[in-house]
CSV table of C-alpha atoms and ligand atoms in Angstrom, one decimal:
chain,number,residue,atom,x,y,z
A,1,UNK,CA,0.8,10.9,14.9
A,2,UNK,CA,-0.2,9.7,17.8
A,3,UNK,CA,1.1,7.0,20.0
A,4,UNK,CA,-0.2,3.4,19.5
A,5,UNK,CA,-0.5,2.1,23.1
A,6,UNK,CA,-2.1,-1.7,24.5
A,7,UNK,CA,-2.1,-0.5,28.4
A,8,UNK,CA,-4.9,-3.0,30.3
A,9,UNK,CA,-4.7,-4.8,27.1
A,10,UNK,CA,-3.9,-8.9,27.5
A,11,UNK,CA,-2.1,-10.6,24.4
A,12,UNK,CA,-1.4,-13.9,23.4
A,13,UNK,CA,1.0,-14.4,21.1
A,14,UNK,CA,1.9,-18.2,18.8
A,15,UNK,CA,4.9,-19.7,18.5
A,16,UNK,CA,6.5,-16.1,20.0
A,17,UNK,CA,9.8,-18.3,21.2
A,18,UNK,CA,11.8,-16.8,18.1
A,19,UNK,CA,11.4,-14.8,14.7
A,20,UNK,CA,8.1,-12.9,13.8
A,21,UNK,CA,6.1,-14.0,17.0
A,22,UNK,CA,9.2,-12.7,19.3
A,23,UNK,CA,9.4,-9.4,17.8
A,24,UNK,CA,5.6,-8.9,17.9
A,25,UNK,CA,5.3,-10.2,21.6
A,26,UNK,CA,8.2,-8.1,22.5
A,27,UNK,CA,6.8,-5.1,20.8
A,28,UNK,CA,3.3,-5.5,22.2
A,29,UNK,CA,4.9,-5.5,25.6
A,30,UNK,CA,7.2,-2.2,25.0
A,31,UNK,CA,3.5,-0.5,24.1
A,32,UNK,CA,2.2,-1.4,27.6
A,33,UNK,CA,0.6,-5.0,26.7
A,34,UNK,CA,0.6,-7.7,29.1
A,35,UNK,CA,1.7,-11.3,27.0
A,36,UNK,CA,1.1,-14.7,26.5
A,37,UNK,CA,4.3,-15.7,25.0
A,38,UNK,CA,3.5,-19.2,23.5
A,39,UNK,CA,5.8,-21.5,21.9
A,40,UNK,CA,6.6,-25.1,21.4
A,41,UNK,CA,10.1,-24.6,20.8
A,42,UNK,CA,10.3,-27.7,18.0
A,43,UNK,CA,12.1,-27.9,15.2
A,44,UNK,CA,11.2,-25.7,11.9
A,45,UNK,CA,10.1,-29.8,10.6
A,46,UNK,CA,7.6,-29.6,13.8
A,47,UNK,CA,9.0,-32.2,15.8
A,48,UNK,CA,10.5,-32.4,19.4
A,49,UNK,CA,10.1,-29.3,21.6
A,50,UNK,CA,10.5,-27.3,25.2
A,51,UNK,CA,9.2,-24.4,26.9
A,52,UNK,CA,12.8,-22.8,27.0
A,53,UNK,CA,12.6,-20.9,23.6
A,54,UNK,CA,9.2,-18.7,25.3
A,55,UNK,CA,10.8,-18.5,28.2
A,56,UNK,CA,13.6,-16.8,27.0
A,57,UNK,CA,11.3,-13.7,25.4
A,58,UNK,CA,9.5,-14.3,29.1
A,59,UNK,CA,12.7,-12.9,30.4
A,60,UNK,CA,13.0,-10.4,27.6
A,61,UNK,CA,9.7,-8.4,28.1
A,62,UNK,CA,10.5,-8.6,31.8
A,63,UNK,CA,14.1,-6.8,31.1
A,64,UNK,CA,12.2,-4.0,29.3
A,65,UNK,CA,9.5,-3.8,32.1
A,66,UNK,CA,7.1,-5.2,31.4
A,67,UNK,CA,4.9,-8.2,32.0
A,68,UNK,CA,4.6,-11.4,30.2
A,69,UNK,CA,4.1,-15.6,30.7
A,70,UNK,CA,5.3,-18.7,28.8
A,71,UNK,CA,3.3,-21.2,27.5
A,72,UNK,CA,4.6,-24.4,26.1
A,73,UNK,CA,1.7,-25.9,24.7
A,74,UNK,CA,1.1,-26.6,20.7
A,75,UNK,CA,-1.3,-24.9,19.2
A,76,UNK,CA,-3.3,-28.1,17.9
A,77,UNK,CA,-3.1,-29.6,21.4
A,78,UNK,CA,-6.8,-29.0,22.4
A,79,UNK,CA,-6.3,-29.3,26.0
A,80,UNK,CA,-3.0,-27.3,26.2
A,81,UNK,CA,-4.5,-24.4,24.5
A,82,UNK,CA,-7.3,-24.6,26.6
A,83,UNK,CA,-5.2,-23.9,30.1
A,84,UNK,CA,-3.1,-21.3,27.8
A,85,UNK,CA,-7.3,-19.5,28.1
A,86,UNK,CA,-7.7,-20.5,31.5
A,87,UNK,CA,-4.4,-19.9,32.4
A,88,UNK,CA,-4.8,-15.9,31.4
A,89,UNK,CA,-7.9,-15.5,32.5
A,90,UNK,CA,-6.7,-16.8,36.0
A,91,UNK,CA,-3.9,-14.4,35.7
A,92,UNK,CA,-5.0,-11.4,34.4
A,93,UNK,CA,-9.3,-12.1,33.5
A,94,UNK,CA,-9.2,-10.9,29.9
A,95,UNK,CA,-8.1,-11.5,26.6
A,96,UNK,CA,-7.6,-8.8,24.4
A,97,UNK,CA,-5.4,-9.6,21.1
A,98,UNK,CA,-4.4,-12.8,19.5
A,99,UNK,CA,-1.8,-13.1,17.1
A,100,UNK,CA,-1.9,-16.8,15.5
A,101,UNK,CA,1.8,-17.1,14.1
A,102,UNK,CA,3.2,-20.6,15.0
A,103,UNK,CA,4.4,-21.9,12.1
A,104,UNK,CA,6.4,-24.8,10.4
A,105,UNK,CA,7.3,-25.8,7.3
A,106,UNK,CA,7.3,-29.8,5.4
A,107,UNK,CA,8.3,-28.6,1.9
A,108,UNK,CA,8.0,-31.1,-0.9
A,109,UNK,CA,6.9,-31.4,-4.4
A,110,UNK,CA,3.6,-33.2,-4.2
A,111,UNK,CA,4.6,-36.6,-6.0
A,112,UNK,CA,6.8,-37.1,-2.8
A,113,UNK,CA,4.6,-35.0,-0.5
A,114,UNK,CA,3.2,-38.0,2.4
A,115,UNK,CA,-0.4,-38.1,4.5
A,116,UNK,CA,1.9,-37.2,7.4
A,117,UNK,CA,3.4,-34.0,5.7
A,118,UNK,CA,0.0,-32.9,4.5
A,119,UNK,CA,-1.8,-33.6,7.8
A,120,UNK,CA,1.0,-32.0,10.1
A,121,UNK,CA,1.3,-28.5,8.5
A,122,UNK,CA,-2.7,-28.4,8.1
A,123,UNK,CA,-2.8,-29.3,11.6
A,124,UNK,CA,-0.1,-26.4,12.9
A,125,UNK,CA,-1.2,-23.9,10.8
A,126,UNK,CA,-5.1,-24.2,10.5
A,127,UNK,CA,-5.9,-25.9,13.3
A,128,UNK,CA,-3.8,-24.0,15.0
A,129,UNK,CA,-5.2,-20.9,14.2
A,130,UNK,CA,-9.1,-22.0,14.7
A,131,UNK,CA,-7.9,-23.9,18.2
A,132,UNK,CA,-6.6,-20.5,20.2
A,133,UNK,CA,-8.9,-17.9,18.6
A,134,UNK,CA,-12.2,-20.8,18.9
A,135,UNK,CA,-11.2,-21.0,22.8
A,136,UNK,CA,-11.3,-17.0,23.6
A,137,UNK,CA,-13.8,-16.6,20.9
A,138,UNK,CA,-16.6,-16.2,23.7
A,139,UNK,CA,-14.6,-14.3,26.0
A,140,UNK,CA,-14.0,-11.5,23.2
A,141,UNK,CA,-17.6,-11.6,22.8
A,142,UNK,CA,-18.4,-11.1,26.4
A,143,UNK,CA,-15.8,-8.2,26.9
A,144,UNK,CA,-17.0,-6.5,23.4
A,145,UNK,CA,-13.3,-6.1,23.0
A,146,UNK,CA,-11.2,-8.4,20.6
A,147,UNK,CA,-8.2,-8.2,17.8
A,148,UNK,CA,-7.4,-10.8,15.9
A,149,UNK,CA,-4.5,-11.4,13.5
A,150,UNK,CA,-3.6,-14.7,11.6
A,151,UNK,CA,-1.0,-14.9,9.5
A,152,UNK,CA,-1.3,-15.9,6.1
A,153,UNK,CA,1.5,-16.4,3.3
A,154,UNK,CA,2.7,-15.5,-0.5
A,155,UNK,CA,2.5,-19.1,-1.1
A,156,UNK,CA,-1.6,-19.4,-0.1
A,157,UNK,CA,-2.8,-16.0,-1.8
A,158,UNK,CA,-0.3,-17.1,-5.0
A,159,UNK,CA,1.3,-20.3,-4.7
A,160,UNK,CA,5.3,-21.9,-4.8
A,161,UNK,CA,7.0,-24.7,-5.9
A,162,UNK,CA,6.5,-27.8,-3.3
A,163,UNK,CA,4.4,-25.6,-0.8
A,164,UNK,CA,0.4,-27.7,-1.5
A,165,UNK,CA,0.3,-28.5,2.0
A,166,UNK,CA,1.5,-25.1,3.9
A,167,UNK,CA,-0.5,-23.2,0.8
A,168,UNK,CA,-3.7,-24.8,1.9
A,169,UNK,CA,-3.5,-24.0,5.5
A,170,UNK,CA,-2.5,-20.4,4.8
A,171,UNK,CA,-5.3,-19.6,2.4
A,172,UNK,CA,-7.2,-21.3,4.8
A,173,UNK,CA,-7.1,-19.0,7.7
A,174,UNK,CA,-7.9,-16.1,5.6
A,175,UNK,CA,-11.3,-18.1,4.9
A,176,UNK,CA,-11.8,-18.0,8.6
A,177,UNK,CA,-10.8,-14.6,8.8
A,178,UNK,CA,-13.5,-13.7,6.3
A,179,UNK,CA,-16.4,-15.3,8.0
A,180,UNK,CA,-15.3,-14.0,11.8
A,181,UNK,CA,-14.8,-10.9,10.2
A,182,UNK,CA,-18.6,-11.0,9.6
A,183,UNK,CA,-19.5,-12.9,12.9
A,184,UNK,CA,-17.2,-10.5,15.3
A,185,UNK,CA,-18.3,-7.2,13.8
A,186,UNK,CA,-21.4,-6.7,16.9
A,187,UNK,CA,-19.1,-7.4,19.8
A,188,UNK,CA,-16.5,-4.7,18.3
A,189,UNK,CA,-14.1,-8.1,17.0
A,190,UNK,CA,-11.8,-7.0,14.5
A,191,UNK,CA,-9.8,-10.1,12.6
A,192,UNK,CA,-7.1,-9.2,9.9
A,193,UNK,CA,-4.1,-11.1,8.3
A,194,UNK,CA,-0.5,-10.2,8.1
A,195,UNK,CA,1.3,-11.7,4.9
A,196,UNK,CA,5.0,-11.4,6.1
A,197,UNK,CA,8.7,-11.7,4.4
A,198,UNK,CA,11.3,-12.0,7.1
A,199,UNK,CA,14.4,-13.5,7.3
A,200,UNK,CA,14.0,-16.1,10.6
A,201,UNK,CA,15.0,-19.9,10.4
A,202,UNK,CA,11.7,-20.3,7.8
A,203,UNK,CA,13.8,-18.5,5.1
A,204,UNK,CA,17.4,-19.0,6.0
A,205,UNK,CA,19.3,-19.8,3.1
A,206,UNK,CA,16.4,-19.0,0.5
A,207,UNK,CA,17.6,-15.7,-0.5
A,208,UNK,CA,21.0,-14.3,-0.8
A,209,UNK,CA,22.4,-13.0,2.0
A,210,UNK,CA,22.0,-8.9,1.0
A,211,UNK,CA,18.0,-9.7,0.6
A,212,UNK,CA,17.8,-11.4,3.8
A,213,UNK,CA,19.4,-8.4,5.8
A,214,UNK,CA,16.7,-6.1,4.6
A,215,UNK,CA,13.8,-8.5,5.8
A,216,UNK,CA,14.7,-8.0,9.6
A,217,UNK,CA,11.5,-9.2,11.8
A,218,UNK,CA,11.3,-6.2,13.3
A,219,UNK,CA,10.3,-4.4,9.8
A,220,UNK,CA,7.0,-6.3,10.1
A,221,UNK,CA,6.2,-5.6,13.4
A,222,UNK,CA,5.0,-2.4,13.1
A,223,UNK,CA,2.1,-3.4,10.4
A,224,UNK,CA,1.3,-5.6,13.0
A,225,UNK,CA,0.3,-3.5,15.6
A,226,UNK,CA,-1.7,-1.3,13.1
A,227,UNK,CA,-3.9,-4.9,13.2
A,228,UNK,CA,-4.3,-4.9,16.3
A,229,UNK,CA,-4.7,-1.4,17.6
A,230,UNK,CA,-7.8,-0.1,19.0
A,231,UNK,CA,-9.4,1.3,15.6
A,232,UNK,CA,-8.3,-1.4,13.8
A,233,UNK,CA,-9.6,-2.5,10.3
A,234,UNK,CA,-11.3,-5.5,10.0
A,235,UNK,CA,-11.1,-8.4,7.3
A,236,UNK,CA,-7.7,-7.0,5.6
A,237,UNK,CA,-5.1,-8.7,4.3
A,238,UNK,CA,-1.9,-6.6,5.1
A,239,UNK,CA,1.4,-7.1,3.3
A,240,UNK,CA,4.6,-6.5,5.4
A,241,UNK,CA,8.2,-7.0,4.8
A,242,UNK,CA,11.8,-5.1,4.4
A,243,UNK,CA,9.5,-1.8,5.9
A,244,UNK,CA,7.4,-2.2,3.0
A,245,UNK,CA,3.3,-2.5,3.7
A,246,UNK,CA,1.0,-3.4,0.5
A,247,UNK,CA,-2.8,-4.8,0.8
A,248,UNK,CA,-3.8,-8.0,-0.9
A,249,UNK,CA,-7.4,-8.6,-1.9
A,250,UNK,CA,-9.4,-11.0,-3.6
A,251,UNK,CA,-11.2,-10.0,-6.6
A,252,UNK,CA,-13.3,-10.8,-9.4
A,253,UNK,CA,-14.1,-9.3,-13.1
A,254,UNK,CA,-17.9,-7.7,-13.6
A,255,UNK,CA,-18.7,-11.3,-15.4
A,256,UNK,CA,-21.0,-11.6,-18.4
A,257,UNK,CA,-24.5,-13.8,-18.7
A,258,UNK,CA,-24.0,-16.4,-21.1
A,259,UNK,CA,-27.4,-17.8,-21.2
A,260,UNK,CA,-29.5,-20.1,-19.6
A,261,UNK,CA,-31.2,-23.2,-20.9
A,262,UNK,CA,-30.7,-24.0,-24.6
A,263,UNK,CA,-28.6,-21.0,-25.0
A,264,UNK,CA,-25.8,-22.1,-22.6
A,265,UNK,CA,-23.6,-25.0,-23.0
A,266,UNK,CA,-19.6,-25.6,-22.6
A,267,UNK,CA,-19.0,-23.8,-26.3
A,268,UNK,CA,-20.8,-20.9,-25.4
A,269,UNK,CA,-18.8,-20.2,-22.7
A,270,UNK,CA,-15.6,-20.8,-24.4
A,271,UNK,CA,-16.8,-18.0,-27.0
A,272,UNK,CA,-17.0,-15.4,-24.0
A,273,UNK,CA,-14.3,-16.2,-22.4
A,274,UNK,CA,-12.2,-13.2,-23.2
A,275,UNK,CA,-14.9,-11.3,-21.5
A,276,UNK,CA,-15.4,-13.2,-18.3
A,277,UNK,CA,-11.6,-13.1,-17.8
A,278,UNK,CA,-11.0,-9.2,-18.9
A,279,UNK,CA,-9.2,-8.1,-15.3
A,280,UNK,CA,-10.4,-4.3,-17.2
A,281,UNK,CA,-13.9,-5.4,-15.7
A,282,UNK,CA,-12.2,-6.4,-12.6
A,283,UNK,CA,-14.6,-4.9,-9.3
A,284,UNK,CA,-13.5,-3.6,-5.4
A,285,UNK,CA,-13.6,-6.4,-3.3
A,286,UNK,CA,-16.6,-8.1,-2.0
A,287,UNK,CA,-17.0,-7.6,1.2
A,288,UNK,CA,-19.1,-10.8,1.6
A,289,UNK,CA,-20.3,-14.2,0.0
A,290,UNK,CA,-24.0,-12.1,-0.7
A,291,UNK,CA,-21.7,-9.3,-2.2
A,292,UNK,CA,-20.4,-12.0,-4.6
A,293,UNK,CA,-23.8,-13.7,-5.2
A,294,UNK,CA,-25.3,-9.8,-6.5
A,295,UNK,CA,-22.2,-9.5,-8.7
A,296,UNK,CA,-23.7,-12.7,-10.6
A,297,UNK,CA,-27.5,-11.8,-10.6
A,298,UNK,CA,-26.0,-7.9,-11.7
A,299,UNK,CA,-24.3,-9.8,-15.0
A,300,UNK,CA,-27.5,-12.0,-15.4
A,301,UNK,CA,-30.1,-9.0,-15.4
A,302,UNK,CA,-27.8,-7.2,-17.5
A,303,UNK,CA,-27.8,-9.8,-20.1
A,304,UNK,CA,-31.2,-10.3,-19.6
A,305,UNK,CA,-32.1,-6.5,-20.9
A,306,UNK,CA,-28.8,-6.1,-23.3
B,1,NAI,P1,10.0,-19.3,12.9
B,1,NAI,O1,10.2,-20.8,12.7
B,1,NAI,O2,11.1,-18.5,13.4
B,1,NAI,O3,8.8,-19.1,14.0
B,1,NAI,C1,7.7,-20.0,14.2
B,1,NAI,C2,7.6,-20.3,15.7
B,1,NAI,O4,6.4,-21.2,15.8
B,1,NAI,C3,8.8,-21.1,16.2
B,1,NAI,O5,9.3,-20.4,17.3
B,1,NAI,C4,8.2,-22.5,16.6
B,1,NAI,O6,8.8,-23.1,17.7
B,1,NAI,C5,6.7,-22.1,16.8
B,1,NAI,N1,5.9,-23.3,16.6
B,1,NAI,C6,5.9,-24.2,15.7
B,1,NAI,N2,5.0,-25.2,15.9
B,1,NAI,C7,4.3,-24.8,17.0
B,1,NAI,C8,3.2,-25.3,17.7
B,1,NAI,N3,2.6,-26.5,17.2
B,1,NAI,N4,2.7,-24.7,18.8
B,1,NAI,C9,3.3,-23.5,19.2
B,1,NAI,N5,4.4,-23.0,18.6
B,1,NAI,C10,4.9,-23.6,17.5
B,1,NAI,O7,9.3,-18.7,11.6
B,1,NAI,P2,8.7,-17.3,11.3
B,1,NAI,O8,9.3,-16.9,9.9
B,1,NAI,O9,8.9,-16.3,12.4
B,1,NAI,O10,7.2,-17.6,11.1
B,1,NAI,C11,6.1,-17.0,11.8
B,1,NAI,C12,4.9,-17.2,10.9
B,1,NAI,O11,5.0,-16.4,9.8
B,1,NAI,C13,4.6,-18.6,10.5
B,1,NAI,O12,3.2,-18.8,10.5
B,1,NAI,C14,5.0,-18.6,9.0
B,1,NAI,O13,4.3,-19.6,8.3
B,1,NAI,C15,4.6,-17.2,8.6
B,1,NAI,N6,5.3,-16.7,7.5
B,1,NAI,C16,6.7,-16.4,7.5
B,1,NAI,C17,7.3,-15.9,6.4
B,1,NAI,C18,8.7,-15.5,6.4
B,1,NAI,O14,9.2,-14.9,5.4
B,1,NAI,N7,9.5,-15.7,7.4
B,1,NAI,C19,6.6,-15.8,5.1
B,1,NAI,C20,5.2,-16.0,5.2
B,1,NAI,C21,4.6,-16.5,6.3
């Protein structure tokens, strides 16, 4: 095995004052990285905030050796993440790796879900994620040279109970992911998504206590860096908790022609509907929106000739 290392390599890690994004930043820096420790340091809600919490994995990374800065700006402040670019390309002229992790949470079934609620974690989370990786897009492009992660969520690839609003953005970002993936792929741009369990203030008291202690940060960490390593893949969507790794994928079944003109109406779908939905049919993953589009004219020229 050999070693993973980020030596010359410049980071910027979201919302790294405290669970995931500290164990990431921290661990980027033990592997040689230079980081951009962001944070707002607000409450898990999203409200208030100080630069104190990414200060505080500043001093960290420096007692391990290494080299790191705080940034206190939001991630949906345009202008603040704008000097977090300039303010590492002033430092240190390049920018390597991103990993968009700031986070919060407005839980609430969706009868009592407000405008507010719904606008807030779409803005933190999606926003968020296009805002810091939109602002070094160019500069990854210019170096040939850029790893991406975002970080996605259970409750966007599958859905819980008074989640519409964080569900959204997560899924979201992975629909970014898939088109950058695509856009990236000349100017050696890898993006991928990390679907983590971890026990931080986002999960306290959600799961008993004995689950919790198995879902330490730092067992996610290391799928992490496999994102963001030199030959990293691009466009996956990488499970991680408890020191377990899985991939998620989207996928569809082979699909079946029904008909077109006359032949096609509402009834004669429902009669082949146990075909469209057998997962036995069910295909690799597309690798893009055309890889999707063939799948359909494959089932139409197949009915066509059967
Ligand atoms: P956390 O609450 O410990 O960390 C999130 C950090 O983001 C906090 O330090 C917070 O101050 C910072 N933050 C919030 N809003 C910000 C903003 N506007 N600008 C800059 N920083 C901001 O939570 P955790 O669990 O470490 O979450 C990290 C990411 O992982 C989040 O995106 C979360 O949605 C995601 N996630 C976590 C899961 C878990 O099991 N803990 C499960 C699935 C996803």
């Amino acid at each position: 095995m050999s070693d993973i290392r980020f030596d010359d390599r410049v980071a910027i890690v979201t919302g790294a004052g405290g669970g995931l994004g500290r164990c990431h930043a921290l661990e980027l820096a033990r592997r040689g990285a230079k980081v951009v420790v962001n944070d707002l340091g607000g409450s898990l809600d999203g409200t208030g905030g100080n630069s104190e919490a990414a200060e505080a994995v500043v001093k960290e990374i420096e007692a391990l050796g290494g080299e790191a800065i705080a940034n206190g700006s939001s991630v949906s402040d345009e202008a603040g993440v704008k000097k977090m670019i300039d303010d590492t390309m002033a430092k240190w002229g390049r920018i390597d790796i991103i990993i968009a992790n700031a986070g919060i949470l407005r839980d609430k079934s969706f009868s009592k879900m407000t405008q507010g609620d719904i606008d807030l974690v779409l803005d933190v989370h999606l926003r968020g994620t296009f805002m810091p990786v939109h602002a070094a897009w160019n500069i990854m492009k210019e170096q040939n040279f850029g790893r991406i992660v975002v970080t996605t969520s259970s409750t966007g690839l599958y859905g819980n109970f008074g989640q519409a609003n964080y569900g959204a953005a997560k899924l979201g970002v992975v629909g970014m992911m898939n088109t950058l993936k695509i856009e990236g792929a000349k100017n050696n741009i890898k993006i991928n998504a990390v679907c983590p369990i971890a026990a931080t203030r986002m999960t306290q008291g959600l799961m008993p206590d004995e689950v919790l202690a198995q879902l330490k940060p730092e067992y996610v960490t290391p799928g992490v860096m496999n994102l963001v390593k030199d030959d990293a893949p691009s466009g996956m969507i990488l499970s991680a908790g408890a020191g377990a790794f899985s991939m998620a994928r989207i996928v569809e079944t082979e699909g079946v022609f029904v008909g077109q003109g006359e032949g096609l109406s509402a009834e004669a779908v429902a009669a082949k509907w146990d075909q469209i939905t057998d997962v036995a049919t069910t295909k690799p993953a597309f690798q893009s929106g055309g890889e999707h589009g063939q799948n359909i004219f494959a089932a139409v020229a197949a009915g066509m000739k059967g």
